[in-house]
Amino acid sequence: MNARLTPDTTNPELDAFWMPFTANRQFKANPRLLARAKGMYYTTDDGREILDGVSGLWCVNAGHGRSEITAAVTKQLETMEFAPAFQMGHPIAFELANRLAKIAPPGLDRIFFTNSGSEAVDTALKIAVAYHRARGAGQRTRLIGREKGYHGVGFGGMSVGGMVNNRKFFGSSMLPGVDHLPHTLDLEHNAFSRGLPQWGMHFANELERLIALHDASTIAAVIVEPISGSAGVVLPPAGYLKRLREICDKHEILLIFDEVITGFGRVGKPFASQAFDVTPDLITTAKGLTNGAIPMGAVFSQRKVYDAFMQGPENSIELFHGYTYSAHPVACAAALATQDVYAKEGLLTRAATLSPQWENAVHSLRGLPHVIDIRNYGLIGAVELESRQGKPGARGFDVFLKCFERGVMVRQTGDTLAMAPPLVIEPKQIDRIVETLGAVIRETD
Ligand SMILES: Cc1ncc(COP(=O)(O)O)c(C=O)c1O
Protein backbone atom coordinates (compact mmCIF):
# COMPACT_ATOMS: atom_id res chain seq x y z
CA MET A 1 0.00 0.00 0.00
CA ASN A 2 1.27 3.45 -0.82
CA ALA A 3 2.13 5.66 2.08
CA ARG A 4 -0.47 8.39 2.45
CA LEU A 5 1.03 11.58 1.07
CA THR A 6 0.57 14.93 2.69
CA PRO A 7 -2.51 16.49 1.10
CA ASP A 8 -1.76 19.36 -1.25
CA THR A 9 -1.79 22.64 0.53
CA THR A 10 -3.21 25.82 -0.86
CA ASN A 11 0.34 27.21 -1.03
CA PRO A 12 2.43 24.50 -2.78
CA GLU A 13 5.44 26.78 -2.91
CA LEU A 14 5.64 26.44 0.88
CA ASP A 15 5.61 22.64 0.93
CA ALA A 16 9.31 21.85 0.59
CA PHE A 17 10.53 23.61 3.75
CA TRP A 18 9.95 21.34 6.76
CA MET A 19 9.68 24.05 9.35
CA PRO A 20 11.20 23.66 12.83
CA PHE A 21 9.04 23.81 15.98
CA THR A 22 6.07 24.77 13.78
CA ALA A 23 2.59 23.44 13.09
CA ASN A 24 3.54 23.05 9.41
CA ARG A 25 0.08 22.38 7.95
CA GLN A 26 -1.58 25.15 9.91
CA PHE A 27 1.19 27.63 9.06
CA LYS A 28 1.23 26.76 5.37
CA ALA A 29 -2.51 27.30 5.15
CA ASN A 30 -2.15 30.76 6.73
CA PRO A 31 1.50 31.81 6.49
CA ARG A 32 3.07 34.64 8.42
CA LEU A 33 5.98 35.73 6.25
CA LEU A 34 8.51 38.29 7.39
CA ALA A 35 10.35 40.02 4.55
CA ARG A 36 12.43 42.83 6.04
CA ALA A 37 13.51 44.21 9.41
CA LYS A 38 14.83 47.49 10.75
CA GLY A 39 15.18 48.77 14.30
CA MET A 40 12.24 47.56 16.40
CA TYR A 41 10.16 46.42 13.42
CA TYR A 42 9.68 43.59 10.99
CA THR A 43 7.83 44.16 7.73
CA THR A 44 5.70 41.32 6.38
CA ASP A 45 5.77 40.25 2.74
CA ASP A 46 2.52 42.16 2.24
CA GLY A 47 4.00 45.34 3.66
CA ARG A 48 2.66 45.40 7.24
CA GLU A 49 4.90 46.66 10.07
CA ILE A 50 5.21 44.35 13.07
CA LEU A 51 6.65 45.63 16.35
CA ASP A 52 9.11 42.98 17.55
CA GLY A 53 8.27 42.08 21.15
CA VAL A 54 10.56 39.08 21.31
CA SER A 55 13.85 40.11 19.63
CA GLY A 56 13.20 37.71 16.77
CA LEU A 57 13.70 34.66 18.96
CA TRP A 58 15.41 36.24 21.97
CA CYS A 59 18.46 37.16 19.89
CA VAL A 60 18.28 40.58 18.25
CA ASN A 61 19.21 42.52 21.38
CA ALA A 62 20.52 45.59 19.52
CA GLY A 63 17.53 45.80 17.19
CA HIS A 64 17.34 44.83 13.53
CA GLY A 65 19.40 45.81 10.54
CA ARG A 66 22.45 47.14 12.37
CA SER A 67 24.67 48.59 9.67
CA GLU A 68 27.80 48.16 11.84
CA ILE A 69 27.30 44.39 11.86
CA THR A 70 26.49 44.26 8.15
CA ALA A 71 29.68 46.18 7.36
CA ALA A 72 31.84 43.91 9.54
CA VAL A 73 30.37 40.76 8.02
CA THR A 74 30.78 42.08 4.48
CA LYS A 75 34.39 43.06 5.12
CA GLN A 76 35.21 39.69 6.64
CA LEU A 77 33.62 37.82 3.71
CA GLU A 78 35.76 39.82 1.34
CA THR A 79 38.93 39.34 3.41
CA MET A 80 38.67 35.65 4.34
CA GLU A 81 35.38 33.78 4.26
CA PHE A 82 36.60 30.69 6.10
CA ALA A 83 39.59 29.44 8.01
CA PRO A 84 39.86 26.22 10.00
CA ALA A 85 40.21 26.43 13.75
CA PHE A 86 41.61 22.89 14.18
CA GLN A 87 45.39 23.18 14.63
CA MET A 88 45.16 26.58 12.89
CA GLY A 89 44.01 29.98 14.01
CA HIS A 90 42.92 33.35 12.75
CA PRO A 91 43.34 36.59 14.65
CA ILE A 92 39.76 37.72 15.18
CA ALA A 93 38.84 34.47 16.97
CA PHE A 94 41.41 35.35 19.64
CA GLU A 95 40.35 38.98 19.62
CA LEU A 96 36.73 37.97 20.17
CA ALA A 97 37.57 35.54 22.99
CA ASN A 98 39.61 38.26 24.75
CA ARG A 99 36.80 40.71 24.27
CA LEU A 100 34.19 38.35 25.73
CA ALA A 101 36.46 37.45 28.64
CA LYS A 102 36.35 41.12 29.67
CA ILE A 103 32.58 41.17 30.15
CA ALA A 104 32.37 37.65 31.61
CA PRO A 105 31.82 36.97 35.31
CA PRO A 106 35.08 36.66 37.25
CA GLY A 107 37.23 33.71 36.18
CA LEU A 108 35.09 32.59 33.23
CA ASP A 109 37.69 33.69 30.74
CA ARG A 110 38.38 30.58 28.65
CA ILE A 111 36.01 30.51 25.72
CA PHE A 112 35.06 27.70 23.31
CA PHE A 113 33.09 28.59 20.18
CA THR A 114 30.13 26.70 18.72
CA ASN A 115 27.42 27.55 16.18
CA SER A 116 24.29 27.50 18.30
CA GLY A 117 22.92 27.26 21.80
CA SER A 118 22.30 23.53 21.39
CA GLU A 119 25.91 22.97 20.46
CA ALA A 120 27.07 25.16 23.34
CA VAL A 121 25.04 23.03 25.75
CA ASP A 122 26.32 19.71 24.41
CA THR A 123 29.85 21.13 24.48
CA ALA A 124 29.49 22.23 28.11
CA LEU A 125 28.12 18.84 29.16
CA LYS A 126 31.01 17.06 27.44
CA ILE A 127 33.54 19.44 29.00
CA ALA A 128 32.04 18.76 32.43
CA VAL A 129 32.35 14.99 32.09
CA ALA A 130 35.84 15.16 30.58
CA TYR A 131 36.95 17.65 33.26
CA HIS A 132 36.26 15.18 36.04
CA ARG A 133 38.09 12.48 34.12
CA ALA A 134 41.07 14.78 33.64
CA ARG A 135 41.28 15.36 37.38
CA GLY A 136 41.05 11.67 38.18
CA ALA A 137 37.32 11.42 38.94
CA GLY A 138 36.20 9.63 35.76
CA GLN A 139 33.28 7.98 37.54
CA ARG A 140 31.51 11.36 37.69
CA THR A 141 29.38 11.11 34.56
CA ARG A 142 25.87 11.80 35.81
CA LEU A 143 24.18 15.03 34.71
CA ILE A 144 21.39 16.81 36.56
CA GLY A 145 18.95 19.04 34.69
CA ARG A 146 15.60 20.43 35.74
CA GLU A 147 11.94 19.95 34.91
CA LYS A 148 10.72 22.57 32.41
CA GLY A 149 14.34 23.25 31.43
CA TYR A 150 15.18 23.94 27.79
CA HIS A 151 18.72 23.36 26.66
CA GLY A 152 18.29 23.01 22.93
CA VAL A 153 17.70 19.94 20.83
CA GLY A 154 20.92 17.92 20.77
CA PHE A 155 20.77 14.56 22.52
CA GLY A 156 22.60 16.05 25.51
CA GLY A 157 20.43 19.14 25.77
CA MET A 158 17.26 17.13 25.20
CA SER A 159 18.23 14.68 27.95
CA VAL A 160 18.92 17.30 30.62
CA GLY A 161 15.97 19.37 29.41
CA GLY A 162 12.59 18.98 31.01
CA MET A 163 9.93 19.93 28.47
CA VAL A 164 7.78 16.91 27.85
CA ASN A 165 7.00 17.45 24.16
CA ASN A 166 10.68 17.85 23.38
CA ARG A 167 11.36 14.45 24.97
CA LYS A 168 8.44 12.11 24.55
CA PHE A 169 8.75 11.59 20.78
CA PHE A 170 12.29 10.35 21.11
CA GLY A 171 11.60 7.46 23.42
CA SER A 172 14.56 6.14 25.28
CA SER A 173 17.08 7.79 22.94
CA MET A 174 18.26 9.89 25.83
CA LEU A 175 21.59 10.02 27.58
CA PRO A 176 21.66 7.50 30.39
CA GLY A 177 22.42 8.66 33.91
CA VAL A 178 20.46 11.91 33.86
CA ASP A 179 18.18 13.11 36.64
CA HIS A 180 16.12 16.25 37.11
CA LEU A 181 15.50 18.81 39.81
CA PRO A 182 11.92 19.99 40.26
CA HIS A 183 11.00 23.20 38.47
CA THR A 184 10.38 26.37 40.47
CA LEU A 185 7.06 27.53 39.03
CA ASP A 186 4.48 27.71 41.82
CA LEU A 187 1.39 29.76 41.12
CA GLU A 188 -0.17 28.95 44.45
CA HIS A 189 2.54 30.81 46.37
CA ASN A 190 4.07 33.10 43.78
CA ALA A 191 1.45 34.25 41.26
CA PHE A 192 1.89 37.90 40.21
CA SER A 193 5.25 38.27 41.98
CA ARG A 194 7.06 41.34 40.75
CA GLY A 195 10.60 40.33 39.85
CA LEU A 196 11.95 37.29 41.66
CA PRO A 197 9.46 35.30 43.74
CA GLN A 198 10.32 35.44 47.41
CA TRP A 199 9.05 31.93 48.12
CA GLY A 200 10.67 28.70 46.93
CA MET A 201 14.39 28.87 47.63
CA HIS A 202 14.00 25.45 49.23
CA PHE A 203 13.48 23.89 45.78
CA ALA A 204 17.29 24.00 45.54
CA ASN A 205 17.57 21.59 48.45
CA GLU A 206 16.16 18.90 46.18
CA LEU A 207 19.68 18.70 44.82
CA GLU A 208 20.78 17.29 48.18
CA ARG A 209 18.09 14.64 47.80
CA LEU A 210 19.37 13.64 44.34
CA ILE A 211 22.91 13.57 45.70
CA ALA A 212 21.78 11.31 48.53
CA LEU A 213 20.14 9.05 45.95
CA HIS A 214 22.99 8.82 43.42
CA ASP A 215 26.02 9.81 45.53
CA ALA A 216 28.03 12.91 44.70
CA SER A 217 30.89 10.76 43.42
CA THR A 218 28.77 9.87 40.35
CA ILE A 219 27.64 13.40 39.46
CA ALA A 220 29.53 15.59 36.98
CA ALA A 221 27.36 18.67 36.67
CA VAL A 222 24.10 20.45 37.30
CA ILE A 223 22.72 22.55 34.43
CA VAL A 224 19.98 25.15 34.79
CA GLU A 225 18.84 28.28 33.04
CA PRO A 226 19.08 31.17 35.53
CA ILE A 227 15.73 32.23 34.03
CA SER A 228 14.09 29.79 31.69
CA GLY A 229 12.41 31.27 28.67
CA SER A 230 11.14 28.46 26.50
CA ALA A 231 8.98 26.91 29.20
CA GLY A 232 7.11 30.19 29.46
CA VAL A 233 9.49 32.27 31.63
CA VAL A 234 10.21 30.55 34.93
CA LEU A 235 12.06 32.67 37.47
CA PRO A 236 14.43 31.48 40.19
CA PRO A 237 13.07 32.19 43.69
CA ALA A 238 15.29 34.65 45.61
CA GLY A 239 18.31 32.79 47.01
CA TYR A 240 17.69 29.64 44.95
CA LEU A 241 20.67 29.93 42.61
CA LYS A 242 23.03 30.77 45.49
CA ARG A 243 21.86 27.67 47.30
CA LEU A 244 22.50 25.53 44.19
CA ARG A 245 26.01 26.99 44.05
CA GLU A 246 26.66 26.14 47.71
CA ILE A 247 25.51 22.55 47.29
CA CYS A 248 27.56 22.08 44.11
CA ASP A 249 30.64 23.48 45.87
CA LYS A 250 30.16 21.21 48.84
CA HIS A 251 30.08 18.14 46.60
CA GLU A 252 32.57 19.22 43.89
CA ILE A 253 29.87 19.21 41.23
CA LEU A 254 30.20 21.67 38.35
CA LEU A 255 27.43 24.22 38.00
CA ILE A 256 26.48 25.19 34.43
CA PHE A 257 24.29 28.21 33.73
CA ASP A 258 22.61 28.10 30.35
CA GLU A 259 22.52 31.79 29.45
CA VAL A 260 21.53 31.39 25.83
CA ILE A 261 18.67 33.84 26.36
CA THR A 262 19.77 35.67 29.51
CA GLY A 263 23.24 36.51 28.18
CA PHE A 264 24.18 39.84 26.60
CA GLY A 265 22.11 42.30 28.54
CA ARG A 266 18.68 40.72 28.76
CA VAL A 267 18.53 41.15 32.55
CA GLY A 268 20.42 44.42 32.98
CA LYS A 269 23.95 43.03 33.27
CA PRO A 270 26.03 41.28 30.63
CA PHE A 271 25.03 37.92 32.15
CA ALA A 272 22.37 36.80 34.62
CA SER A 273 25.18 35.29 36.72
CA GLN A 274 26.25 38.86 37.46
CA ALA A 275 22.70 40.08 38.07
CA PHE A 276 22.16 37.28 40.60
CA ASP A 277 25.73 37.40 41.93
CA VAL A 278 26.24 33.66 41.50
CA THR A 279 29.24 32.48 39.52
CA PRO A 280 28.89 29.13 37.78
CA ASP A 281 31.74 26.99 36.42
CA LEU A 282 30.52 27.06 32.84
CA ILE A 283 28.17 29.39 30.97
CA THR A 284 26.55 28.56 27.64
CA THR A 285 25.60 31.40 25.30
CA ALA A 286 24.46 32.03 21.70
CA LYS A 287 21.70 34.28 20.27
CA GLY A 288 22.66 37.81 21.45
CA LEU A 289 26.34 37.02 20.94
CA THR A 290 26.00 38.10 17.29
CA ASN A 291 22.68 39.93 17.60
CA GLY A 292 21.26 36.92 15.73
CA ALA A 293 22.95 38.07 12.53
CA ILE A 294 25.18 35.01 12.05
CA PRO A 295 24.74 31.72 13.95
CA MET A 296 27.23 31.41 16.80
CA GLY A 297 27.42 30.06 20.33
CA ALA A 298 30.08 30.04 23.02
CA VAL A 299 30.91 28.22 26.23
CA PHE A 300 32.58 30.33 28.89
CA SER A 301 34.71 28.21 31.20
CA GLN A 302 36.30 28.82 34.56
CA ARG A 303 40.05 28.78 34.30
CA LYS A 304 40.28 25.84 36.70
CA VAL A 305 38.28 23.76 34.24
CA TYR A 306 40.45 24.75 31.28
CA ASP A 307 43.62 24.23 33.29
CA ALA A 308 42.60 20.69 34.21
CA PHE A 309 42.85 19.81 30.51
CA MET A 310 46.20 21.52 29.97
CA GLN A 311 48.38 18.63 31.07
CA GLY A 312 50.14 15.67 29.49
CA PRO A 313 52.37 15.96 26.42
CA GLU A 314 52.20 19.41 24.84
CA ASN A 315 51.69 17.97 21.37
CA SER A 316 48.52 16.09 22.35
CA ILE A 317 45.06 17.50 21.67
CA GLU A 318 43.51 18.23 25.06
CA LEU A 319 39.82 18.16 24.13
CA PHE A 320 38.66 15.93 21.29
CA HIS A 321 35.73 18.14 20.43
CA GLY A 322 34.97 20.98 18.02
CA TYR A 323 32.98 21.96 14.96
CA THR A 324 34.17 22.78 11.43
CA TYR A 325 32.59 26.17 11.96
CA SER A 326 33.82 26.77 15.54
CA ALA A 327 35.06 30.38 15.58
CA HIS A 328 33.94 30.90 11.97
CA PRO A 329 35.60 34.15 10.87
CA VAL A 330 32.36 35.70 9.64
CA ALA A 331 30.59 34.86 12.91
CA CYS A 332 33.55 36.28 14.86
CA ALA A 333 33.31 39.50 12.84
CA ALA A 334 29.58 39.72 13.51
CA ALA A 335 30.13 39.09 17.22
CA LEU A 336 32.87 41.70 17.53
CA ALA A 337 30.74 44.31 15.78
CA THR A 338 27.80 43.36 18.00
CA GLN A 339 29.89 43.77 21.15
CA ASP A 340 30.98 47.22 19.86
CA VAL A 341 27.34 48.24 19.43
CA TYR A 342 26.43 46.94 22.89
CA ALA A 343 29.32 48.84 24.48
CA LYS A 344 28.77 52.07 22.55
CA GLU A 345 25.05 52.21 23.31
CA GLY A 346 25.20 50.87 26.85
CA LEU A 347 22.87 48.02 25.91
CA LEU A 348 24.30 45.46 28.33
CA THR A 349 22.84 47.45 31.22
CA ARG A 350 19.92 49.25 29.56
CA ALA A 351 17.40 46.62 30.68
CA ALA A 352 18.10 47.63 34.29
CA THR A 353 17.01 51.19 33.48
CA LEU A 354 13.90 50.12 31.61
CA SER A 355 12.82 47.31 33.90
CA PRO A 356 10.72 49.39 36.36
CA GLN A 357 8.58 50.70 33.50
CA TRP A 358 8.51 47.25 31.94
CA GLU A 359 7.43 45.67 35.22
CA ASN A 360 4.62 48.18 35.72
CA ALA A 361 3.46 47.79 32.14
CA VAL A 362 3.24 44.00 32.14
CA HIS A 363 1.66 43.88 35.61
CA SER A 364 -1.01 46.34 34.44
CA LEU A 365 -2.58 43.32 32.70
CA ARG A 366 -3.44 41.76 36.06
CA GLY A 367 -7.17 41.39 36.44
CA LEU A 368 -7.88 40.85 32.73
CA PRO A 369 -9.98 37.79 31.82
CA HIS A 370 -8.17 34.43 32.09
CA VAL A 371 -4.89 35.97 33.35
CA ILE A 372 -3.61 33.66 36.09
CA ASP A 373 -0.03 34.89 36.45
CA ILE A 374 2.34 37.61 35.30
CA ARG A 375 6.12 37.21 35.59
CA ASN A 376 8.94 39.64 34.85
CA TYR A 377 12.63 40.26 35.28
CA GLY A 378 14.97 42.59 33.36
CA LEU A 379 13.41 42.97 29.92
CA ILE A 380 11.61 39.64 30.10
CA GLY A 381 7.89 39.34 30.70
CA ALA A 382 5.24 36.64 30.58
CA VAL A 383 1.49 36.55 30.92
CA GLU A 384 0.00 33.16 31.68
CA LEU A 385 -3.61 32.50 30.73
CA GLU A 386 -5.88 29.82 32.04
CA SER A 387 -6.18 27.00 29.51
CA ARG A 388 -9.46 26.29 27.76
CA GLN A 389 -11.11 23.13 29.03
CA GLY A 390 -9.36 20.18 27.36
CA LYS A 391 -7.51 22.44 24.88
CA PRO A 392 -4.18 23.48 26.34
CA GLY A 393 -2.43 26.09 24.22
CA ALA A 394 -5.50 27.05 22.15
CA ARG A 395 -6.19 30.32 23.95
CA GLY A 396 -2.50 31.23 23.92
CA PHE A 397 -2.30 30.61 20.19
CA ASP A 398 -5.37 32.76 19.48
CA VAL A 399 -3.86 35.62 21.46
CA PHE A 400 -0.50 35.28 19.72
CA LEU A 401 -2.19 35.30 16.31
CA LYS A 402 -4.40 38.31 17.01
CA CYS A 403 -1.42 40.26 18.38
CA PHE A 404 0.42 39.52 15.13
CA GLU A 405 -2.56 40.63 13.09
CA ARG A 406 -2.48 43.90 15.07
CA GLY A 407 1.18 44.42 14.41
CA VAL A 408 2.86 43.08 17.54
CA MET A 409 4.96 39.92 17.72
CA VAL A 410 5.06 38.03 21.02
CA ARG A 411 5.99 34.40 21.64
CA GLN A 412 3.51 31.74 22.64
CA THR A 413 4.35 28.68 24.74
CA GLY A 414 1.23 26.79 25.65
CA ASP A 415 -1.05 29.40 27.20
CA THR A 416 1.79 31.69 28.20
CA LEU A 417 2.69 34.74 26.12
CA ALA A 418 6.34 35.64 26.53
CA MET A 419 8.02 38.92 25.66
CA ALA A 420 11.67 39.91 25.40
CA PRO A 421 11.94 42.96 23.16
CA PRO A 422 15.18 44.32 21.71
CA LEU A 423 17.10 46.27 24.36
CA VAL A 424 16.87 49.40 22.19
CA ILE A 425 13.12 49.57 22.83
CA GLU A 426 11.66 53.01 23.60
CA PRO A 427 9.14 53.55 26.43
CA LYS A 428 6.23 54.21 24.06
CA GLN A 429 6.94 50.92 22.28
CA ILE A 430 6.73 49.11 25.63
CA ASP A 431 3.28 50.65 26.05
CA ARG A 432 2.22 49.62 22.56
CA ILE A 433 3.23 45.97 23.09
CA VAL A 434 1.43 45.72 26.40
CA GLU A 435 -1.65 47.66 25.27
CA THR A 436 -2.04 45.44 22.22
CA LEU A 437 -1.64 42.29 24.28
CA GLY A 438 -4.16 43.60 26.82
CA ALA A 439 -6.73 44.53 24.18
CA VAL A 440 -6.43 41.11 22.56
CA ILE A 441 -6.71 39.25 25.87
CA ARG A 442 -9.86 41.23 26.69
CA GLU A 443 -11.61 40.12 23.53
CA THR A 444 -10.44 36.49 23.46
CA ASP A 445 -12.81 33.94 24.95
C1 LIG B 1 18.26 28.32 27.39
C2 LIG B 1 18.45 27.82 25.99
N1 LIG B 1 19.41 26.93 25.73
C3 LIG B 1 19.64 26.47 24.50
C4 LIG B 1 18.87 26.90 23.44
C5 LIG B 1 19.12 26.33 22.08
O1 LIG B 1 19.71 27.27 21.26
P1 LIG B 1 19.71 27.02 19.67
O2 LIG B 1 18.30 27.09 19.22
O3 LIG B 1 20.59 28.15 19.16
O4 LIG B 1 20.34 25.70 19.43
C6 LIG B 1 17.87 27.84 23.66
C7 LIG B 1 17.03 28.32 22.55
O5 LIG B 1 16.03 28.97 22.71
C8 LIG B 1 17.64 28.31 24.97
O6 LIG B 1 16.65 29.18 25.24
GROMACS .gro file of C-alpha atoms in nm, residues 29 55 160 163 192 261 286 309 311 318 365 379 395 442:
model
   14
   29ALA     CA    1  -0.251   2.730   0.515
   55SER     CA    2   1.385   4.011   1.963
  160VAL     CA    3   1.892   1.730   3.062
  163MET     CA    4   0.993   1.993   2.847
  192PHE     CA    5   0.189   3.790   4.021
  261ILE     CA    6   1.867   3.384   2.636
  286ALA     CA    7   2.446   3.203   2.170
  309PHE     CA    8   4.285   1.981   3.051
  311GLN     CA    9   4.838   1.863   3.107
  318GLU     CA   10   4.351   1.823   2.506
  365LEU     CA   11  -0.258   4.332   3.270
  379LEU     CA   12   1.341   4.297   2.992
  395ARG     CA   13  -0.619   3.032   2.395
  442ARG     CA   14  -0.986   4.123   2.669
   0.00000   0.00000   0.00000
